[in-house]
């Protein structure tokens, strides 16, 4: 769950990125769990409001991919916003990713702080509507922010168009499937015949 410690850390990360200069390189190590650990709400949204929103999404049974669509659109650092700060400073971004999601998309790992994002504010609002999450469980500040984004009054998450002429690279250096292959190789050496069933099984935790 998002907490003050995570928010303090995220503020420091963003502050460091804001000190970059042209020609500098931002090296970001990103791993699963970053969506909650790297919590920095957009202006006007409190950490408590982020916590309530996260709790409501967890209770709804929404898969992590849908949860993160909403969280990215409430964050000042996720959804490519960390890379956006570096780009504005003229720096190059090299993100090293440890994946805990099926498909291993950079935009989905820790909600992609350095990756182009594809969903929109409309998608985030549609997810809340899909699970019947209204103002009885979602804070008004969160709903207002999403609606302002839909109206074009708030900037979208980082998109491919924002990366034209930018030096941003996301490298997936570890995945669940690579771990399965390593485990299979180990048991094969022990004399067993491993069968990998895949890494795409998903469901409510």
PDB file of N, CA and C in Angstrom, residues 3-12 37-41 45-47:
ATOM      1  N   UNK A   3       2.477   4.677   1.107  1.00  0.00           N
ATOM      2  CA  UNK A   3       2.634   5.285   2.427  1.00  0.00           C
ATOM      3  C   UNK A   3       3.549   6.499   2.337  1.00  0.00           C
ATOM      4  N   UNK A   4       3.687   7.193   3.458  1.00  0.00           N
ATOM      5  CA  UNK A   4       4.454   8.433   3.495  1.00  0.00           C
ATOM      6  C   UNK A   4       5.925   8.193   3.164  1.00  0.00           C
ATOM      7  N   UNK A   5       6.466   7.081   3.635  1.00  0.00           N
ATOM      8  CA  UNK A   5       7.873   6.778   3.367  1.00  0.00           C
ATOM      9  C   UNK A   5       8.118   6.647   1.871  1.00  0.00           C
ATOM     10  N   UNK A   6       7.231   5.934   1.191  1.00  0.00           N
ATOM     11  CA  UNK A   6       7.358   5.793  -0.257  1.00  0.00           C
ATOM     12  C   UNK A   6       7.252   7.137  -0.957  1.00  0.00           C
ATOM     13  N   UNK A   7       6.338   7.973  -0.476  1.00  0.00           N
ATOM     14  CA  UNK A   7       6.156   9.278  -1.096  1.00  0.00           C
ATOM     15  C   UNK A   7       7.402  10.148  -0.892  1.00  0.00           C
ATOM     16  N   UNK A   8       7.992  10.083   0.300  1.00  0.00           N
ATOM     17  CA  UNK A   8       9.204  10.848   0.562  1.00  0.00           C
ATOM     18  C   UNK A   8      10.330  10.399  -0.369  1.00  0.00           C
ATOM     19  N   UNK A   9      10.446   9.091  -0.542  1.00  0.00           N
ATOM     20  CA  UNK A   9      11.472   8.557  -1.445  1.00  0.00           C
ATOM     21  C   UNK A   9      11.239   8.978  -2.879  1.00  0.00           C
ATOM     22  N   UNK A  10       9.976   8.940  -3.315  1.00  0.00           N
ATOM     23  CA  UNK A  10       9.640   9.335  -4.683  1.00  0.00           C
ATOM     24  C   UNK A  10       9.945  10.810  -4.918  1.00  0.00           C
ATOM     25  N   UNK A  11       9.667  11.641  -3.909  1.00  0.00           N
ATOM     26  CA  UNK A  11       9.995  13.075  -4.013  1.00  0.00           C
ATOM     27  C   UNK A  11      11.489  13.269  -4.214  1.00  0.00           C
ATOM     28  N   UNK A  12      12.282  12.477  -3.479  1.00  0.00           N
ATOM     29  CA  UNK A  12      13.737  12.609  -3.583  1.00  0.00           C
ATOM     30  C   UNK A  12      14.226  12.160  -4.955  1.00  0.00           C
ATOM     31  N   UNK A  37       5.414   1.455  -4.152  1.00  0.00           N
ATOM     32  CA  UNK A  37       6.564   1.976  -3.417  1.00  0.00           C
ATOM     33  C   UNK A  37       6.969   3.361  -3.900  1.00  0.00           C
ATOM     34  N   UNK A  38       6.750   3.636  -5.184  1.00  0.00           N
ATOM     35  CA  UNK A  38       7.145   4.926  -5.752  1.00  0.00           C
ATOM     36  C   UNK A  38       5.900   5.786  -5.922  1.00  0.00           C
ATOM     37  N   UNK A  39       5.278   6.082  -4.811  1.00  0.00           N
ATOM     38  CA  UNK A  39       4.023   6.837  -4.837  1.00  0.00           C
ATOM     39  C   UNK A  39       4.273   8.330  -4.682  1.00  0.00           C
ATOM     40  N   UNK A  40       3.854   9.082  -5.679  1.00  0.00           N
ATOM     41  CA  UNK A  40       3.919  10.542  -5.592  1.00  0.00           C
ATOM     42  C   UNK A  40       2.692  11.094  -6.307  1.00  0.00           C
ATOM     43  N   UNK A  41       1.625  11.375  -5.540  1.00  0.00           N
ATOM     44  CA  UNK A  41       0.374  11.822  -6.169  1.00  0.00           C
ATOM     45  C   UNK A  41       0.533  13.161  -6.879  1.00  0.00           C
ATOM     46  N   UNK A  45      -3.907  15.768  -4.751  1.00  0.00           N
ATOM     47  CA  UNK A  45      -4.281  14.427  -4.289  1.00  0.00           C
ATOM     48  C   UNK A  45      -3.358  14.053  -3.129  1.00  0.00           C
ATOM     49  N   UNK A  46      -3.930  13.699  -1.995  1.00  0.00           N
ATOM     50  CA  UNK A  46      -3.119  13.356  -0.823  1.00  0.00           C
ATOM     51  C   UNK A  46      -2.709  11.891  -0.856  1.00  0.00           C
ATOM     52  N   UNK A  47      -1.725  11.550  -0.028  1.00  0.00           N
ATOM     53  CA  UNK A  47      -1.298  10.150   0.074  1.00  0.00           C
ATOM     54  C   UNK A  47      -2.439   9.299   0.616  1.00  0.00           C
TER      55      UNK A  47
END
